[in-house]
Amino acid sequence: MTQSPPTPFDIADMTWPPPPYQPPVPPVTAADGVRRFDGITYATTPGYRPRLLDVQLPAGEGPFPAVVWIHGGGWLDGDRRYPPPTVPAALLHGTVLAAGLALVSIDYRHSLEASFPAQLHDVKAAIRYVRTFAGDLGIDPDRIGVWGESAGGHLAALAGLVRPADGTDGTDGTDGAVGVALEGTQGVGSGETGVLAVVDWYGVSDLVALAAHPMPPMPSGAEFPDPYEALLGASVAERPDLARAASPVTYAGGPTPPPPFLLVHGTRDGLVPYSQSEVLAAALKGAGGEVTLHPVDGADHIFLGSPDIASIVEESVAFLARHLGAGA
């Protein structure tokens, strides 16, 4: 007797429109016990590429505290799978996993796909997704931190400081953000997005102040838009309100203390001046926050010129492990 092939789903169970995200894909377990969920769709928007995230879990029993890694690239470029070229992926990923932390690496919309606050909406959506599916992913939803570099450091700082519960989500105008809604409804449309700790590598903190800093010359023939104009969809002079809304310093003084911050920045950064981290550190301290500012002496952007990248990675992971209670 010939049987019909099984159908992949029951059409009666379909809903339309489909949910703006997909449930976690099955993990793959490596020989060393590390489990990987690759290419999970955490948010979709018609007309845009799906936003994806990867999850890596240490060997052993969870649930594990998690670090959300946010890539850089001037909000114009970058990929969740690749740290900056000065930081080998094996070093960054291996150090996180060895500390007993899960690693969640996310993509987000680039600025020529959608202007700010789309990038922060995506980061918030990824955090909501991880919390919603924490049981499937082997993650502790109450122990999540964020870590980013360059543009990703800027977004990590915003993710740590923008909190809807205390009015710093930009919707009520009390913070100078003039009504720019920063939580968003992408993916899992609502839910808690707070984090316990932030590591910000050489991120922008004050776009208004940075407008006076000249951009370094681009290579001859390179077609690279001004990253700040691309992010805002206008110049800072044309939209100072939106520039303030996109600046982490705007939210440092909220009614509740900020989460602990580690700021790591090269003292000779020619793209994002070291003073940007100094300003954020001062604002966080003024708000009663715990903040550590680590200058990398003589280093340029992406820590070019630093002889010891491994120690910077180790310090960052140790900070996160301590504040997320890894091993507890």
Short mmCIF file of C-alpha atoms in Angstrom, two decimals:
data_model
loop_
_atom_site.label_atom_id
_atom_site.label_comp_id
_atom_site.label_asym_id
_atom_site.label_seq_id
_atom_site.Cartn_x
_atom_site.Cartn_y
_atom_site.Cartn_z
CA MET A 1 0.00 0.00 0.00
CA THR A 2 1.45 3.35 -1.03
CA GLN A 3 1.33 6.10 1.54
CA SER A 4 1.30 9.78 0.78
CA PRO A 5 4.36 11.70 1.93
CA PRO A 6 3.81 13.49 5.23
CA THR A 7 2.89 17.13 4.98
CA PRO A 8 5.30 19.51 6.75
CA PHE A 9 2.44 21.27 8.53
CA ASP A 10 -1.29 21.24 8.93
CA ILE A 11 -2.68 24.05 6.82
CA ALA A 12 -5.48 24.46 9.35
CA ASP A 13 -2.87 25.56 11.90
CA MET A 14 -1.54 28.38 9.73
CA THR A 15 -2.05 31.98 10.79
CA TRP A 16 -1.89 35.05 8.60
CA PRO A 17 0.02 37.22 8.73
CA PRO A 18 2.72 34.92 10.11
CA PRO A 19 4.50 35.91 13.33
CA PRO A 20 7.31 38.46 12.81
CA TYR A 21 9.89 35.95 14.10
CA GLN A 22 10.62 32.22 14.00
CA PRO A 23 11.03 29.81 16.93
CA PRO A 24 14.56 28.57 17.64
CA VAL A 25 16.07 26.14 15.18
CA PRO A 26 17.37 22.83 16.59
CA PRO A 27 20.88 23.14 18.06
CA VAL A 28 23.97 21.39 16.82
CA THR A 29 26.28 19.94 19.47
CA ALA A 30 30.02 19.88 18.79
CA ALA A 31 32.44 17.24 20.03
CA ASP A 32 33.46 19.50 22.92
CA GLY A 33 29.85 19.77 24.10
CA VAL A 34 29.28 23.33 22.89
CA ARG A 35 25.76 23.75 21.50
CA ARG A 36 25.03 26.15 18.66
CA PHE A 37 21.79 27.62 17.35
CA ASP A 38 22.66 29.23 14.03
CA GLY A 39 20.63 31.68 12.00
CA ILE A 40 17.53 32.17 14.15
CA THR A 41 15.12 34.76 12.74
CA TYR A 42 14.32 37.02 15.68
CA ALA A 43 12.51 39.76 13.72
CA THR A 44 11.10 40.37 10.27
CA THR A 45 9.81 43.46 8.52
CA PRO A 46 8.34 43.36 4.99
CA GLY A 47 10.88 44.72 2.54
CA TYR A 48 13.93 44.11 4.75
CA ARG A 49 16.21 41.14 5.21
CA PRO A 50 15.28 39.01 8.25
CA ARG A 51 17.27 39.89 11.37
CA LEU A 52 19.20 36.85 12.55
CA LEU A 53 20.99 35.79 15.71
CA ASP A 54 23.25 32.91 16.69
CA VAL A 55 23.48 31.35 20.13
CA GLN A 56 26.44 29.40 21.53
CA LEU A 57 26.15 27.58 24.86
CA PRO A 58 28.98 26.18 26.97
CA ALA A 59 29.14 22.47 27.61
CA GLY A 60 27.19 21.40 30.66
CA GLU A 61 23.85 22.05 32.24
CA GLY A 62 22.13 25.41 31.93
CA PRO A 63 20.45 27.70 32.07
CA PHE A 64 23.40 30.00 31.45
CA PRO A 65 23.70 33.76 31.81
CA ALA A 66 23.98 35.33 28.38
CA VAL A 67 25.95 38.07 26.65
CA VAL A 68 24.42 39.76 23.61
CA TRP A 69 27.25 40.69 21.21
CA ILE A 70 26.58 43.69 18.92
CA HIS A 71 28.94 44.16 15.97
CA GLY A 72 30.38 47.44 14.75
CA GLY A 73 30.79 48.92 11.29
CA GLY A 74 29.68 52.53 11.54
CA TRP A 75 26.01 51.38 11.51
CA LEU A 76 26.63 50.91 7.77
CA ASP A 77 28.36 47.55 7.67
CA GLY A 78 29.25 44.53 9.78
CA ASP A 79 28.09 41.00 10.48
CA ARG A 80 27.14 39.18 13.67
CA ARG A 81 29.65 36.42 12.95
CA TYR A 82 32.77 38.56 12.81
CA PRO A 83 34.41 40.74 15.48
CA PRO A 84 36.76 43.50 14.30
CA PRO A 85 39.85 42.18 12.46
CA THR A 86 42.07 42.87 15.49
CA VAL A 87 40.02 40.44 17.61
CA PRO A 88 39.97 36.81 16.40
CA ALA A 89 36.49 35.29 16.62
CA ALA A 90 37.91 32.17 18.25
CA LEU A 91 39.44 34.32 21.01
CA LEU A 92 36.28 36.29 21.71
CA HIS A 93 33.86 33.36 21.47
CA GLY A 94 36.12 30.93 23.30
CA THR A 95 36.75 33.30 26.20
CA VAL A 96 33.01 33.93 26.66
CA LEU A 97 32.15 30.22 26.64
CA ALA A 98 35.05 29.29 28.93
CA ALA A 99 33.65 31.72 31.51
CA GLY A 100 30.35 29.83 31.62
CA LEU A 101 28.45 32.41 29.59
CA ALA A 102 26.19 31.91 26.60
CA LEU A 103 26.97 34.11 23.60
CA VAL A 104 24.16 35.63 21.53
CA SER A 105 25.48 37.33 18.37
CA ILE A 106 22.97 39.53 16.54
CA ASP A 107 22.54 41.34 13.25
CA TYR A 108 20.58 44.57 12.99
CA ARG A 109 19.39 46.88 10.22
CA HIS A 110 22.13 49.05 8.77
CA SER A 111 21.57 52.78 8.54
CA LEU A 112 20.96 52.88 4.78
CA GLU A 113 18.27 50.26 5.26
CA ALA A 114 16.58 52.24 8.04
CA SER A 115 17.66 55.24 10.08
CA PHE A 116 17.79 55.54 13.85
CA PRO A 117 16.12 54.29 16.04
CA ALA A 118 15.71 51.13 13.90
CA GLN A 119 19.08 49.77 15.07
CA LEU A 120 18.13 50.09 18.75
CA HIS A 121 14.69 48.65 18.04
CA ASP A 122 16.44 45.56 16.67
CA VAL A 123 18.72 45.21 19.69
CA LYS A 124 15.70 45.50 21.97
CA ALA A 125 13.83 42.95 19.82
CA ALA A 126 16.72 40.49 20.14
CA ILE A 127 16.72 40.82 23.94
CA ARG A 128 12.95 40.26 24.05
CA TYR A 129 13.32 37.23 21.80
CA VAL A 130 16.02 35.67 23.99
CA ARG A 131 13.86 36.18 27.08
CA THR A 132 10.77 34.75 25.38
CA PHE A 133 12.55 31.61 24.20
CA ALA A 134 15.03 31.36 27.07
CA GLY A 135 13.83 27.88 28.02
CA ASP A 136 14.39 26.53 24.50
CA LEU A 137 17.77 28.25 24.25
CA GLY A 138 19.13 27.18 27.64
CA ILE A 139 19.52 30.78 28.82
CA ASP A 140 18.65 32.38 32.15
CA PRO A 141 16.29 35.23 31.19
CA ASP A 142 17.15 37.16 34.36
CA ARG A 143 20.90 37.31 33.66
CA ILE A 144 21.54 39.08 30.37
CA GLY A 145 24.28 41.58 29.53
CA VAL A 146 25.27 43.42 26.36
CA TRP A 147 28.66 43.96 24.75
CA GLY A 148 29.42 45.87 21.59
CA GLU A 149 32.24 47.49 19.67
CA SER A 150 32.20 50.85 17.86
CA ALA A 151 28.65 51.24 16.47
CA GLY A 152 27.78 48.16 18.48
CA GLY A 153 29.26 49.76 21.61
CA HIS A 154 27.00 52.77 21.06
CA LEU A 155 23.98 50.46 20.73
CA ALA A 156 25.03 48.43 23.78
CA ALA A 157 25.21 51.63 25.85
CA LEU A 158 21.76 52.67 24.66
CA ALA A 159 20.37 49.21 25.39
CA GLY A 160 21.69 49.47 28.94
CA LEU A 161 20.38 52.99 29.55
CA VAL A 162 17.03 53.17 27.75
CA ARG A 163 14.50 51.73 30.18
CA PRO A 164 10.75 52.13 29.56
CA ALA A 165 9.80 51.59 33.20
CA ASP A 166 11.41 54.85 34.31
CA GLY A 167 10.55 57.09 31.37
CA THR A 168 13.89 56.95 29.55
CA ASP A 169 12.38 55.26 26.51
CA GLY A 170 12.01 58.67 24.85
CA THR A 171 8.24 58.61 24.69
CA ASP A 172 7.43 61.28 27.25
CA GLY A 173 9.92 64.02 26.33
CA THR A 174 11.39 64.30 29.84
CA ASP A 175 14.85 63.24 28.74
CA GLY A 176 15.38 65.59 25.82
CA ALA A 177 14.62 62.88 23.30
CA VAL A 178 11.56 64.81 22.07
CA GLY A 179 9.23 61.90 21.75
CA VAL A 180 11.38 59.42 19.83
CA ALA A 181 10.10 55.97 20.85
CA LEU A 182 13.14 53.80 21.50
CA GLU A 183 11.77 50.43 22.62
CA GLY A 184 10.14 49.55 19.32
CA THR A 185 7.76 46.69 18.57
CA GLN A 186 9.89 44.58 16.23
CA GLY A 187 9.81 40.80 16.58
CA VAL A 188 8.39 39.85 19.96
CA GLY A 189 6.49 43.09 20.26
CA SER A 190 6.62 43.70 23.99
CA GLY A 191 8.49 42.57 27.07
CA GLU A 192 11.36 43.42 29.37
CA THR A 193 14.57 44.63 27.70
CA GLY A 194 16.66 45.64 30.71
CA VAL A 195 20.18 44.23 31.12
CA LEU A 196 22.46 43.68 34.11
CA ALA A 197 25.79 44.88 32.67
CA VAL A 198 27.23 46.71 29.66
CA VAL A 199 30.63 46.51 27.97
CA ASP A 200 31.15 49.33 25.48
CA TRP A 201 34.28 49.24 23.33
CA TYR A 202 35.02 52.71 21.86
CA GLY A 203 31.39 53.60 21.16
CA VAL A 204 29.94 57.03 20.45
CA SER A 205 28.23 58.61 23.46
CA ASP A 206 27.39 62.19 22.38
CA LEU A 207 26.59 62.72 18.70
CA VAL A 208 26.09 66.46 19.13
CA ALA A 209 29.61 66.95 20.52
CA LEU A 210 31.06 64.56 17.96
CA ALA A 211 29.74 66.64 15.06
CA ALA A 212 32.68 69.02 15.60
CA HIS A 213 35.21 66.18 15.28
CA PRO A 214 36.47 65.85 11.69
CA MET A 215 36.15 62.45 10.07
CA PRO A 216 39.50 60.89 9.13
CA PRO A 217 40.22 60.87 5.39
CA MET A 218 38.79 57.90 3.51
CA PRO A 219 40.91 55.88 1.04
CA SER A 220 40.98 57.34 -2.45
CA GLY A 221 37.96 56.20 -4.44
CA ALA A 222 36.14 54.81 -1.42
CA GLU A 223 32.39 55.40 -1.44
CA PHE A 224 31.61 55.66 2.25
CA PRO A 225 28.75 57.89 3.41
CA ASP A 226 29.10 60.03 6.49
CA PRO A 227 28.11 57.48 9.16
CA TYR A 228 26.38 60.01 11.40
CA GLU A 229 24.27 61.50 8.63
CA ALA A 230 23.38 58.00 7.45
CA LEU A 231 22.39 56.97 10.98
CA LEU A 232 20.14 59.99 11.52
CA GLY A 233 18.92 60.39 7.95
CA ALA A 234 20.09 64.01 8.21
CA SER A 235 23.01 66.03 9.52
CA VAL A 236 23.36 66.68 13.24
CA ALA A 237 22.82 70.38 12.52
CA GLU A 238 19.53 69.57 10.77
CA ARG A 239 18.31 67.17 13.46
CA PRO A 240 19.95 68.03 16.80
CA ASP A 241 16.88 66.58 18.56
CA LEU A 242 17.40 63.19 16.93
CA ALA A 243 21.15 63.38 17.61
CA ARG A 244 20.39 63.87 21.31
CA ALA A 245 17.90 60.98 21.18
CA ALA A 246 20.63 58.77 19.68
CA SER A 247 23.23 59.76 22.32
CA PRO A 248 23.71 57.48 25.36
CA VAL A 249 24.65 60.46 27.58
CA THR A 250 21.07 61.68 27.22
CA TYR A 251 19.85 58.76 29.33
CA ALA A 252 22.66 58.37 31.85
CA GLY A 253 20.83 60.39 34.48
CA GLY A 254 17.54 58.51 34.63
CA PRO A 255 15.58 58.12 37.87
CA THR A 256 17.03 54.65 38.53
CA PRO A 257 20.78 53.89 38.66
CA PRO A 258 22.25 52.58 35.41
CA PRO A 259 23.65 49.05 35.20
CA PRO A 260 27.41 48.60 35.70
CA PHE A 261 29.46 49.75 32.69
CA LEU A 262 32.92 48.86 31.43
CA LEU A 263 34.19 51.36 28.86
CA VAL A 264 37.35 50.40 26.93
CA HIS A 265 38.78 52.92 24.48
CA GLY A 266 42.07 53.61 22.71
CA THR A 267 43.62 56.92 23.73
CA ARG A 268 44.61 57.67 20.11
CA ASP A 269 41.33 56.70 18.49
CA GLY A 270 41.13 58.85 15.37
CA LEU A 271 37.57 57.86 14.49
CA VAL A 272 35.74 58.05 17.83
CA PRO A 273 37.78 60.24 20.21
CA TYR A 274 38.66 58.86 23.63
CA SER A 275 36.82 61.84 25.12
CA GLN A 276 33.54 60.21 24.10
CA SER A 277 34.06 57.50 26.70
CA GLU A 278 35.27 60.05 29.25
CA VAL A 279 32.03 62.01 28.86
CA LEU A 280 29.89 58.90 29.28
CA ALA A 281 31.88 57.73 32.28
CA ALA A 282 31.42 61.11 33.97
CA ALA A 283 27.68 61.08 33.28
CA LEU A 284 27.29 57.55 34.64
CA LYS A 285 29.25 58.37 37.78
CA GLY A 286 27.18 61.50 38.25
CA ALA A 287 24.05 59.34 38.15
CA GLY A 288 25.41 57.05 40.87
CA GLY A 289 26.36 54.28 38.48
CA GLU A 290 29.24 51.84 38.73
CA VAL A 291 31.57 52.51 35.82
CA THR A 292 35.10 51.45 34.92
CA LEU A 293 36.92 53.39 32.21
CA HIS A 294 39.91 51.53 30.78
CA PRO A 295 42.11 53.61 28.47
CA VAL A 296 44.17 51.52 26.04
CA ASP A 297 47.31 53.62 25.83
CA GLY A 298 48.35 54.56 22.31
CA ALA A 299 45.69 52.45 20.58
CA ASP A 300 43.64 53.64 17.64
CA HIS A 301 40.13 52.51 16.70
CA ILE A 302 39.49 48.74 17.01
CA PHE A 303 42.54 48.73 19.33
CA LEU A 304 44.98 49.04 16.45
CA GLY A 305 48.44 49.37 17.96
CA SER A 306 47.63 47.51 21.17
CA PRO A 307 50.09 44.67 21.81
CA ASP A 308 47.74 42.68 24.05
CA ILE A 309 44.24 42.22 22.65
CA ALA A 310 43.78 39.01 24.64
CA SER A 311 43.94 40.83 27.98
CA ILE A 312 41.29 43.33 26.83
CA VAL A 313 38.98 40.46 25.89
CA GLU A 314 39.68 38.68 29.18
CA GLU A 315 38.97 41.82 31.23
CA SER A 316 35.69 42.37 29.38
CA VAL A 317 34.53 38.77 29.85
CA ALA A 318 35.54 38.77 33.52
CA PHE A 319 33.49 41.94 34.05
CA LEU A 320 30.44 40.36 32.46
CA ALA A 321 30.88 37.04 34.26
CA ARG A 322 31.08 38.83 37.60
CA HIS A 323 27.97 40.92 37.08
CA LEU A 324 25.94 38.15 35.46
CA GLY A 325 26.81 35.62 38.14
CA ALA A 326 28.45 33.07 35.85
CA GLY A 327 29.05 29.84 37.76
CA ALA A 328 26.48 30.76 40.41
#
